[in-house]
PDB file of C-alpha atoms in Angstrom:
ATOM      1  CA  UNK O   6      82.725 120.658 106.134  1.00  0.00           C
ATOM      2  CA  UNK O   7      79.822 122.974 106.906  1.00  0.00           C
ATOM      3  CA  UNK O   8      76.910 123.201 104.460  1.00  0.00           C
ATOM      4  CA  UNK O   9      77.807 125.143 101.238  1.00  0.00           C
ATOM      5  CA  UNK O  10      74.219 126.446 101.054  1.00  0.00           C
ATOM      6  CA  UNK O  11      72.197 129.317 102.410  1.00  0.00           C
ATOM      7  CA  UNK O  12      68.483 129.757 101.947  1.00  0.00           C
ATOM      8  CA  UNK O  13      66.657 132.747 100.422  1.00  0.00           C
ATOM      9  CA  UNK O  14      65.069 133.347 103.886  1.00  0.00           C
ATOM     10  CA  UNK O  15      68.595 133.651 105.432  1.00  0.00           C
ATOM     11  CA  UNK O  16      69.784 136.011 102.744  1.00  0.00           C
ATOM     12  CA  UNK O  17      66.748 138.215 102.881  1.00  0.00           C
ATOM     13  CA  UNK O  18      67.204 138.729 106.576  1.00  0.00           C
ATOM     14  CA  UNK O  19      70.917 139.632 106.162  1.00  0.00           C
ATOM     15  CA  UNK O  20      70.826 141.821 103.143  1.00  0.00           C
ATOM     16  CA  UNK O  21      72.132 144.911 105.012  1.00  0.00           C
ATOM     17  CA  UNK O  22      74.773 143.052 107.079  1.00  0.00           C
ATOM     18  CA  UNK O  23      78.333 144.485 107.214  1.00  0.00           C
ATOM     19  CA  UNK O  24      81.051 142.540 105.479  1.00  0.00           C
ATOM     20  CA  UNK O  25      78.508 140.551 103.494  1.00  0.00           C
ATOM     21  CA  UNK O  26      79.364 140.398  99.785  1.00  0.00           C
ATOM     22  CA  UNK O  27      76.663 139.156  97.409  1.00  0.00           C
ATOM     23  CA  UNK O  28      78.200 138.153  94.098  1.00  0.00           C
ATOM     24  CA  UNK O  29      76.202 137.358  90.908  1.00  0.00           C
ATOM     25  CA  UNK O  30      78.303 134.770  89.115  1.00  0.00           C
ATOM     26  CA  UNK O  31      75.766 134.029  86.308  1.00  0.00           C
ATOM     27  CA  UNK O  32      77.268 132.927  82.997  1.00  0.00           C
ATOM     28  CA  UNK O  33      76.446 134.346  79.560  1.00  0.00           C
ATOM     29  CA  UNK O  34      76.251 130.880  77.901  1.00  0.00           C
ATOM     30  CA  UNK O  35      74.388 127.930  79.482  1.00  0.00           C
ATOM     31  CA  UNK O  36      75.170 124.339  78.206  1.00  0.00           C
ATOM     32  CA  UNK O  37      73.509 121.028  79.147  1.00  0.00           C
ATOM     33  CA  UNK O  38      70.120 122.378  80.216  1.00  0.00           C
ATOM     34  CA  UNK O  39      67.271 124.515  78.870  1.00  0.00           C
ATOM     35  CA  UNK O  40      68.385 128.067  80.005  1.00  0.00           C
ATOM     36  CA  UNK O  41      66.152 130.416  81.902  1.00  0.00           C
ATOM     37  CA  UNK O  42      65.848 133.623  79.746  1.00  0.00           C
ATOM     38  CA  UNK O  43      65.072 136.984  81.326  1.00  0.00           C
ATOM     39  CA  UNK O  44      63.546 139.969  79.349  1.00  0.00           C
ATOM     40  CA  UNK O  45      65.584 142.337  81.429  1.00  0.00           C
ATOM     41  CA  UNK O  46      68.305 142.357  84.075  1.00  0.00           C
ATOM     42  CA  UNK O  47      67.091 141.350  87.481  1.00  0.00           C
ATOM     43  CA  UNK O  48      69.597 141.354  90.400  1.00  0.00           C
ATOM     44  CA  UNK O  49      69.528 140.768  94.135  1.00  0.00           C
ATOM     45  CA  UNK O  50      70.046 144.176  95.849  1.00  0.00           C
ATOM     46  CA  UNK O  51      73.676 145.098  96.626  1.00  0.00           C
ATOM     47  CA  UNK O  52      75.076 142.354  94.500  1.00  0.00           C
ATOM     48  CA  UNK O  53      78.269 142.687  92.428  1.00  0.00           C
ATOM     49  CA  UNK O  54      78.756 141.127  89.022  1.00  0.00           C
ATOM     50  CA  UNK O  55      81.672 138.715  88.884  1.00  0.00           C
ATOM     51  CA  UNK O  56      82.262 137.003  85.568  1.00  0.00           C
ATOM     52  CA  UNK O  57      83.196 133.343  85.585  1.00  0.00           C
ATOM     53  CA  UNK O  58      84.478 133.667  82.034  1.00  0.00           C
ATOM     54  CA  UNK O  59      86.726 136.572  82.779  1.00  0.00           C
ATOM     55  CA  UNK O  60      87.295 137.429  86.498  1.00  0.00           C
ATOM     56  CA  UNK O  61      87.447 133.727  87.570  1.00  0.00           C
ATOM     57  CA  UNK O  62      89.126 132.062  84.653  1.00  0.00           C
ATOM     58  CA  UNK O  63      92.822 132.114  83.634  1.00  0.00           C
ATOM     59  CA  UNK O  64      92.744 134.117  80.531  1.00  0.00           C
ATOM     60  CA  UNK O  65      96.364 133.336  79.821  1.00  0.00           C
ATOM     61  CA  UNK O  66      95.448 129.616  79.314  1.00  0.00           C
ATOM     62  CA  UNK O  67      94.545 128.268  75.838  1.00  0.00           C
ATOM     63  CA  UNK O  68      92.046 125.927  77.571  1.00  0.00           C
ATOM     64  CA  UNK O  69      88.391 127.002  78.359  1.00  0.00           C
ATOM     65  CA  UNK O  70      87.369 128.035  81.907  1.00  0.00           C
ATOM     66  CA  UNK O  71      90.769 127.181  83.400  1.00  0.00           C
ATOM     67  CA  UNK O  72      91.006 127.663  87.195  1.00  0.00           C
ATOM     68  CA  UNK O  73      92.263 131.273  87.898  1.00  0.00           C
ATOM     69  CA  UNK O  74      95.505 131.952  89.768  1.00  0.00           C
ATOM     70  CA  UNK O  75      95.473 132.997  93.323  1.00  0.00           C
ATOM     71  CA  UNK O  76      96.992 136.343  92.247  1.00  0.00           C
ATOM     72  CA  UNK O  77      93.933 136.938  89.788  1.00  0.00           C
ATOM     73  CA  UNK O  78      91.352 136.272  92.567  1.00  0.00           C
ATOM     74  CA  UNK O  79      93.408 138.331  94.937  1.00  0.00           C
ATOM     75  CA  UNK O  80      93.092 141.383  92.591  1.00  0.00           C
ATOM     76  CA  UNK O  81      89.393 140.777  92.351  1.00  0.00           C
ATOM     77  CA  UNK O  82      88.996 140.684  96.116  1.00  0.00           C
ATOM     78  CA  UNK O  83      90.937 143.829  96.693  1.00  0.00           C
ATOM     79  CA  UNK O  84      88.932 145.548  93.922  1.00  0.00           C
ATOM     80  CA  UNK O  85      85.614 144.546  95.597  1.00  0.00           C
ATOM     81  CA  UNK O  86      86.872 145.060  99.141  1.00  0.00           C
ATOM     82  CA  UNK O  87      86.404 141.607 100.610  1.00  0.00           C
ATOM     83  CA  UNK O  88      89.004 139.436 102.294  1.00  0.00           C
ATOM     84  CA  UNK O  89      89.424 135.910 103.831  1.00  0.00           C
ATOM     85  CA  UNK O  90      87.272 136.792 106.788  1.00  0.00           C
ATOM     86  CA  UNK O  91      84.368 138.275 104.716  1.00  0.00           C
ATOM     87  CA  UNK O  92      81.148 136.272 104.071  1.00  0.00           C
ATOM     88  CA  UNK O  93      80.495 135.755 100.372  1.00  0.00           C
ATOM     89  CA  UNK O  94      77.065 134.762  99.060  1.00  0.00           C
ATOM     90  CA  UNK O  95      77.107 133.411  95.405  1.00  0.00           C
ATOM     91  CA  UNK O  96      74.174 133.147  93.234  1.00  0.00           C
ATOM     92  CA  UNK O  97      73.326 132.660  89.502  1.00  0.00           C
ATOM     93  CA  UNK O  98      70.380 133.249  87.249  1.00  0.00           C
ATOM     94  CA  UNK O  99      69.719 129.630  86.539  1.00  0.00           C
ATOM     95  CA  UNK O 100      69.160 128.580  90.173  1.00  0.00           C
ATOM     96  CA  UNK O 101      72.065 126.195  90.536  1.00  0.00           C
ATOM     97  CA  UNK O 102      74.505 126.387  87.579  1.00  0.00           C
ATOM     98  CA  UNK O 103      77.693 128.352  87.754  1.00  0.00           C
ATOM     99  CA  UNK O 104      77.532 129.308  91.420  1.00  0.00           C
ATOM    100  CA  UNK O 105      79.012 125.949  92.602  1.00  0.00           C
ATOM    101  CA  UNK O 106      81.975 126.543  90.243  1.00  0.00           C
ATOM    102  CA  UNK O 107      82.751 129.961  91.850  1.00  0.00           C
ATOM    103  CA  UNK O 108      82.280 128.392  95.277  1.00  0.00           C
ATOM    104  CA  UNK O 109      84.904 125.662  94.549  1.00  0.00           C
ATOM    105  CA  UNK O 110      87.281 128.381  93.316  1.00  0.00           C
ATOM    106  CA  UNK O 111      87.019 130.443  96.449  1.00  0.00           C
ATOM    107  CA  UNK O 112      87.039 127.461  98.824  1.00  0.00           C
ATOM    108  CA  UNK O 113      90.136 126.045  97.042  1.00  0.00           C
ATOM    109  CA  UNK O 114      91.976 129.426  97.588  1.00  0.00           C
ATOM    110  CA  UNK O 115      91.305 129.455 101.331  1.00  0.00           C
ATOM    111  CA  UNK O 116      88.085 131.438 101.699  1.00  0.00           C
ATOM    112  CA  UNK O 117      85.940 129.732 104.319  1.00  0.00           C
ATOM    113  CA  UNK O 118      82.860 131.870 104.704  1.00  0.00           C
ATOM    114  CA  UNK O 119      81.487 131.222 101.206  1.00  0.00           C
ATOM    115  CA  UNK O 120      77.980 130.033 100.493  1.00  0.00           C
ATOM    116  CA  UNK O 121      75.661 129.270  97.516  1.00  0.00           C
ATOM    117  CA  UNK O 122      72.193 130.723  97.473  1.00  0.00           C
ATOM    118  CA  UNK O 123      70.080 127.568  97.037  1.00  0.00           C
ATOM    119  CA  UNK O 124      67.547 128.220  94.309  1.00  0.00           C
ATOM    120  CA  UNK O 125      69.432 131.308  93.167  1.00  0.00           C
ATOM    121  CA  UNK O 126      67.746 134.205  91.421  1.00  0.00           C
ATOM    122  CA  UNK O 127      64.801 132.148  90.108  1.00  0.00           C
ATOM    123  CA  UNK O 128      63.716 131.131  93.641  1.00  0.00           C
ATOM    124  CA  UNK O 129      64.419 134.676  94.885  1.00  0.00           C
ATOM    125  CA  UNK O 130      62.160 136.168  92.343  1.00  0.00           C
ATOM    126  CA  UNK O 131      59.407 133.519  92.664  1.00  0.00           C
ATOM    127  CA  UNK O 132      59.151 134.324  96.328  1.00  0.00           C
ATOM    128  CA  UNK O 133      58.561 137.949  95.792  1.00  0.00           C
ATOM    129  CA  UNK O 134      61.896 138.991  97.388  1.00  0.00           C
ATOM    130  CA  UNK O 135      63.189 142.553  96.656  1.00  0.00           C
ATOM    131  CA  UNK O 136      64.982 142.898  93.348  1.00  0.00           C
ATOM    132  CA  UNK O 137      66.955 145.527  91.404  1.00  0.00           C
ATOM    133  CA  UNK O 138      67.658 146.192  87.838  1.00  0.00           C
ATOM    134  CA  UNK O 139      71.392 146.846  88.127  1.00  0.00           C
ATOM    135  CA  UNK O 140      74.415 145.605  89.928  1.00  0.00           C
ATOM    136  CA  UNK O 141      76.081 147.351  92.888  1.00  0.00           C
ATOM    137  CA  UNK O 142      78.703 149.918  91.951  1.00  0.00           C
ATOM    138  CA  UNK O 143      82.417 149.036  92.579  1.00  0.00           C
ATOM    139  CA  UNK O 144      83.649 150.483  95.851  1.00  0.00           C
ATOM    140  CA  UNK O 145      85.710 153.752  95.569  1.00  0.00           C
ATOM    141  CA  UNK O 146      88.188 152.568  98.182  1.00  0.00           C
ATOM    142  CA  UNK O 147      89.779 149.211  97.554  1.00  0.00           C
ATOM    143  CA  UNK O 148      90.157 146.691 100.386  1.00  0.00           C
ATOM    144  CA  UNK O 149      93.192 144.874 101.543  1.00  0.00           C
ATOM    145  CA  UNK O 150      93.340 140.968 101.462  1.00  0.00           C
ATOM    146  CA  UNK O 151      96.329 140.998 103.830  1.00  0.00           C
ATOM    147  CA  UNK O 152      97.246 137.488 102.673  1.00  0.00           C
ATOM    148  CA  UNK O 153      98.492 135.734  99.532  1.00  0.00           C
ATOM    149  CA  UNK O 154      96.151 133.122  98.024  1.00  0.00           C
ATOM    150  CA  UNK O 155      97.457 129.676  97.219  1.00  0.00           C
ATOM    151  CA  UNK O 156      95.325 127.010  95.688  1.00  0.00           C
ATOM    152  CA  UNK O 157      94.848 123.780  97.629  1.00  0.00           C
ATOM    153  CA  UNK O 158      96.440 121.240  95.255  1.00  0.00           C
ATOM    154  CA  UNK O 159      94.072 118.491  96.338  1.00  0.00           C
ATOM    155  CA  UNK O 160      91.148 120.503  94.924  1.00  0.00           C
ATOM    156  CA  UNK O 161      92.283 120.041  91.262  1.00  0.00           C
ATOM    157  CA  UNK O 162      93.038 116.866  89.394  1.00  0.00           C
ATOM    158  CA  UNK O 163      95.079 116.792  86.107  1.00  0.00           C
ATOM    159  CA  UNK O 164      94.838 114.544  83.041  1.00  0.00           C
ATOM    160  CA  UNK O 165      98.038 112.795  84.119  1.00  0.00           C
ATOM    161  CA  UNK O 166      96.601 111.960  87.500  1.00  0.00           C
ATOM    162  CA  UNK O 167      93.421 110.651  85.842  1.00  0.00           C
ATOM    163  CA  UNK O 168      95.427 108.572  83.443  1.00  0.00           C
ATOM    164  CA  UNK O 169      97.197 106.916  86.325  1.00  0.00           C
ATOM    165  CA  UNK O 170      93.855 106.422  88.097  1.00  0.00           C
ATOM    166  CA  UNK O 171      92.522 104.251  85.186  1.00  0.00           C
ATOM    167  CA  UNK O 172      95.083 101.677  86.422  1.00  0.00           C
ATOM    168  CA  UNK O 173      94.991 102.116  90.151  1.00  0.00           C
ATOM    169  CA  UNK O 174      91.248 103.012  90.493  1.00  0.00           C
ATOM    170  CA  UNK O 175      92.123 104.811  93.792  1.00  0.00           C
ATOM    171  CA  UNK O 176      89.424 107.353  92.997  1.00  0.00           C
ATOM    172  CA  UNK O 177      85.879 107.144  91.611  1.00  0.00           C
ATOM    173  CA  UNK O 178      85.593 109.344  88.527  1.00  0.00           C
ATOM    174  CA  UNK O 179      82.100 110.778  88.037  1.00  0.00           C
ATOM    175  CA  UNK O 180      81.250 112.545  84.718  1.00  0.00           C
ATOM    176  CA  UNK O 181      78.269 114.759  85.015  1.00  0.00           C
ATOM    177  CA  UNK O 182      77.450 115.232  81.338  1.00  0.00           C
ATOM    178  CA  UNK O 183      74.166 114.030  79.823  1.00  0.00           C
ATOM    179  CA  UNK O 184      74.083 110.208  79.269  1.00  0.00           C
ATOM    180  CA  UNK O 185      74.175 110.469  75.495  1.00  0.00           C
ATOM    181  CA  UNK O 186      77.298 112.582  75.592  1.00  0.00           C
ATOM    182  CA  UNK O 187      78.887 110.146  78.170  1.00  0.00           C
ATOM    183  CA  UNK O 188      78.085 107.170  75.907  1.00  0.00           C
ATOM    184  CA  UNK O 189      79.407 108.975  72.824  1.00  0.00           C
ATOM    185  CA  UNK O 190      76.208 108.546  70.856  1.00  0.00           C
ATOM    186  CA  UNK O 191      75.978 112.253  70.092  1.00  0.00           C
ATOM    187  CA  UNK O 192      78.606 114.735  68.910  1.00  0.00           C
ATOM    188  CA  UNK O 193      80.179 117.063  71.353  1.00  0.00           C
ATOM    189  CA  UNK O 194      79.194 120.690  71.287  1.00  0.00           C
ATOM    190  CA  UNK O 195      82.781 121.836  70.833  1.00  0.00           C
ATOM    191  CA  UNK O 196      84.476 121.364  67.523  1.00  0.00           C
ATOM    192  CA  UNK O 197      87.408 118.970  67.396  1.00  0.00           C
ATOM    193  CA  UNK O 198      86.426 117.163  70.634  1.00  0.00           C
ATOM    194  CA  UNK O 199      85.943 113.426  70.460  1.00  0.00           C
ATOM    195  CA  UNK O 200      82.868 111.685  71.789  1.00  0.00           C
ATOM    196  CA  UNK O 201      82.864 109.240  74.740  1.00  0.00           C
ATOM    197  CA  UNK O 202      84.131 109.162  78.276  1.00  0.00           C
ATOM    198  CA  UNK O 203      87.162 108.543  80.381  1.00  0.00           C
ATOM    199  CA  UNK O 204      87.632 104.789  80.836  1.00  0.00           C
ATOM    200  CA  UNK O 205      86.236 103.375  84.059  1.00  0.00           C
ATOM    201  CA  UNK O 206      84.331 106.671  84.765  1.00  0.00           C
ATOM    202  CA  UNK O 207      80.763 106.623  85.968  1.00  0.00           C
ATOM    203  CA  UNK O 208      77.886 108.827  84.833  1.00  0.00           C
ATOM    204  CA  UNK O 209      75.665 111.069  87.011  1.00  0.00           C
ATOM    205  CA  UNK O 210      74.077 113.809  84.883  1.00  0.00           C
ATOM    206  CA  UNK O 211      74.046 117.046  86.923  1.00  0.00           C
ATOM    207  CA  UNK O 212      70.293 117.506  86.562  1.00  0.00           C
ATOM    208  CA  UNK O 213      69.652 114.401  88.710  1.00  0.00           C
ATOM    209  CA  UNK O 214      71.016 116.203  91.869  1.00  0.00           C
ATOM    210  CA  UNK O 215      68.584 119.072  91.414  1.00  0.00           C
ATOM    211  CA  UNK O 216      64.829 119.472  92.183  1.00  0.00           C
ATOM    212  CA  UNK O 217      63.781 122.402  89.930  1.00  0.00           C
ATOM    213  CA  UNK O 218      66.252 125.168  90.729  1.00  0.00           C
ATOM    214  CA  UNK O 219      67.432 123.787  94.100  1.00  0.00           C
ATOM    215  CA  UNK O 220      69.493 120.894  95.307  1.00  0.00           C
ATOM    216  CA  UNK O 221      67.733 117.720  96.398  1.00  0.00           C
ATOM    217  CA  UNK O 222      67.682 116.775 100.093  1.00  0.00           C
ATOM    218  CA  UNK O 223      70.960 115.383 101.493  1.00  0.00           C
ATOM    219  CA  UNK O 224      69.594 111.817 101.953  1.00  0.00           C
ATOM    220  CA  UNK O 225      68.362 111.708  98.302  1.00  0.00           C
ATOM    221  CA  UNK O 226      71.748 112.911  97.140  1.00  0.00           C
ATOM    222  CA  UNK O 227      73.566 110.379  99.359  1.00  0.00           C
ATOM    223  CA  UNK O 228      71.470 107.586  97.619  1.00  0.00           C
ATOM    224  CA  UNK O 229      72.554 108.737  94.152  1.00  0.00           C
ATOM    225  CA  UNK O 230      76.253 108.483  95.163  1.00  0.00           C
ATOM    226  CA  UNK O 231      75.840 105.184  96.910  1.00  0.00           C
ATOM    227  CA  UNK O 232      74.432 103.644  93.735  1.00  0.00           C
ATOM    228  CA  UNK O 233      77.647 104.555  92.064  1.00  0.00           C
ATOM    229  CA  UNK O 234      79.628 102.730  94.632  1.00  0.00           C
ATOM    230  CA  UNK O 235      80.671 105.729  96.711  1.00  0.00           C
ATOM    231  CA  UNK O 236      81.293 105.430 100.443  1.00  0.00           C
ATOM    232  CA  UNK O 237      82.164 107.957 103.203  1.00  0.00           C
ATOM    233  CA  UNK O 238      85.825 107.417 102.676  1.00  0.00           C
ATOM    234  CA  UNK O 239      85.719 107.410  98.804  1.00  0.00           C
ATOM    235  CA  UNK O 240      88.002 109.740  96.848  1.00  0.00           C
ATOM    236  CA  UNK O 241      85.804 111.282  94.116  1.00  0.00           C
ATOM    237  CA  UNK O 242      86.875 113.082  91.022  1.00  0.00           C
ATOM    238  CA  UNK O 243      84.250 115.061  89.079  1.00  0.00           C
ATOM    239  CA  UNK O 244      84.393 115.911  85.360  1.00  0.00           C
ATOM    240  CA  UNK O 245      82.039 117.506  82.795  1.00  0.00           C
ATOM    241  CA  UNK O 246      82.484 119.450  79.585  1.00  0.00           C
ATOM    242  CA  UNK O 247      84.622 122.267  80.665  1.00  0.00           C
ATOM    243  CA  UNK O 248      84.751 122.174  84.457  1.00  0.00           C
ATOM    244  CA  UNK O 249      81.628 124.174  85.297  1.00  0.00           C
ATOM    245  CA  UNK O 250      78.750 121.718  85.826  1.00  0.00           C
ATOM    246  CA  UNK O 251      81.081 119.190  87.389  1.00  0.00           C
ATOM    247  CA  UNK O 252      81.063 121.527  90.357  1.00  0.00           C
ATOM    248  CA  UNK O 253      77.266 121.224  90.693  1.00  0.00           C
ATOM    249  CA  UNK O 254      77.647 117.502  91.501  1.00  0.00           C
ATOM    250  CA  UNK O 255      80.880 118.007  93.536  1.00  0.00           C
ATOM    251  CA  UNK O 256      78.835 120.361  95.825  1.00  0.00           C
ATOM    252  CA  UNK O 257      76.040 117.798  95.911  1.00  0.00           C
ATOM    253  CA  UNK O 258      78.531 115.196  97.182  1.00  0.00           C
ATOM    254  CA  UNK O 259      79.631 117.637  99.931  1.00  0.00           C
ATOM    255  CA  UNK O 260      75.971 118.167 100.913  1.00  0.00           C
ATOM    256  CA  UNK O 261      75.579 114.422 101.157  1.00  0.00           C
ATOM    257  CA  UNK O 262      78.700 114.242 103.386  1.00  0.00           C
ATOM    258  CA  UNK O 263      81.222 112.884 100.851  1.00  0.00           C
ATOM    259  CA  UNK O 264      84.109 115.296 101.450  1.00  0.00           C
ATOM    260  CA  UNK O 265      87.077 113.711  99.708  1.00  0.00           C
ATOM    261  CA  UNK O 266      86.384 115.401  96.400  1.00  0.00           C
ATOM    262  CA  UNK O 267      88.363 116.956  93.536  1.00  0.00           C
ATOM    263  CA  UNK O 268      87.689 118.591  90.220  1.00  0.00           C
ATOM    264  CA  UNK O 269      89.160 117.605  86.899  1.00  0.00           C
ATOM    265  CA  UNK O 270      89.519 121.138  85.674  1.00  0.00           C
ATOM    266  CA  UNK O 271      90.323 120.360  82.049  1.00  0.00           C
ATOM    267  CA  UNK O 272      87.313 118.054  81.931  1.00  0.00           C
ATOM    268  CA  UNK O 273      86.164 116.609  78.584  1.00  0.00           C
ATOM    269  CA  UNK O 274      87.202 119.703  76.573  1.00  0.00           C
ATOM    270  CA  UNK O 275      90.791 118.775  77.368  1.00  0.00           C
ATOM    271  CA  UNK O 276      90.532 114.943  77.516  1.00  0.00           C
ATOM    272  CA  UNK O 277      88.428 114.673  74.246  1.00  0.00           C
ATOM    273  CA  UNK O 278      90.843 116.906  72.454  1.00  0.00           C
ATOM    274  CA  UNK O 279      93.942 114.929  73.310  1.00  0.00           C
ATOM    275  CA  UNK O 280      94.309 112.039  70.844  1.00  0.00           C
ATOM    276  CA  UNK O 281      96.988 110.512  73.181  1.00  0.00           C
ATOM    277  CA  UNK O 282      94.352 109.932  75.989  1.00  0.00           C
ATOM    278  CA  UNK O 283      92.127 106.824  75.864  1.00  0.00           C
ATOM    279  CA  UNK O 284      88.339 107.037  75.617  1.00  0.00           C
ATOM    280  CA  UNK O 285      85.551 104.569  76.131  1.00  0.00           C
ATOM    281  CA  UNK O 286      81.957 104.533  74.579  1.00  0.00           C
TER     282      UNK O 286
END
């Protein structure tokens, strides 16, 4: 798999390219890190606002941040005018936070030319790149996707599959929540969710794969995964609180050339809420 990242230099030199769609996928609520707060709206020129919470979550599901259906993303693509051949650049206002989640959604649905802006909006602003105070208006003429979107089933892992994996250990399960949440020594931020972790899972807090607002170098990332027993042929499943920050570390694994990866979409919000599922502390 090619690198999922593009640099601020690259984007700055391609801002006016045809069939390039810049999507601001920042989230309104940031959990697990000290959020970067802005006094006003700053955007990268020509970027569209796409909501993880609404546009890229299944609103018919009772669970939080559930993976959207292909039909839902297809409607979004038609509305904004991009298709499977378009180049999508994703960024968020924390640097690296929610953009990896949006990236995994698009990749899982068959989009190939999708990239995360490494360093996101904070790096863009710090370098004195051009900024705007609004998002790009929606096109007047809708595009045409010309293809139905179907999710790659290997991209998503369910609680039933994880329950079986506790016995088989065919996959390495990596929980990216903070260590104290993983160990169950602090209460979960969501009411009614038990503390602890999935039995036999390993902990790699998502902040450890980042250097400020960017990803660490590939060799450094590789070392982090190797310490957890991962090899090039390992199947790795990523989990977090609700399926957002798990994608940060999932993308880090891909950068480090571990490509057999999957997301536990329900994550701890689902597992910790289900009394029938075992937990460890």
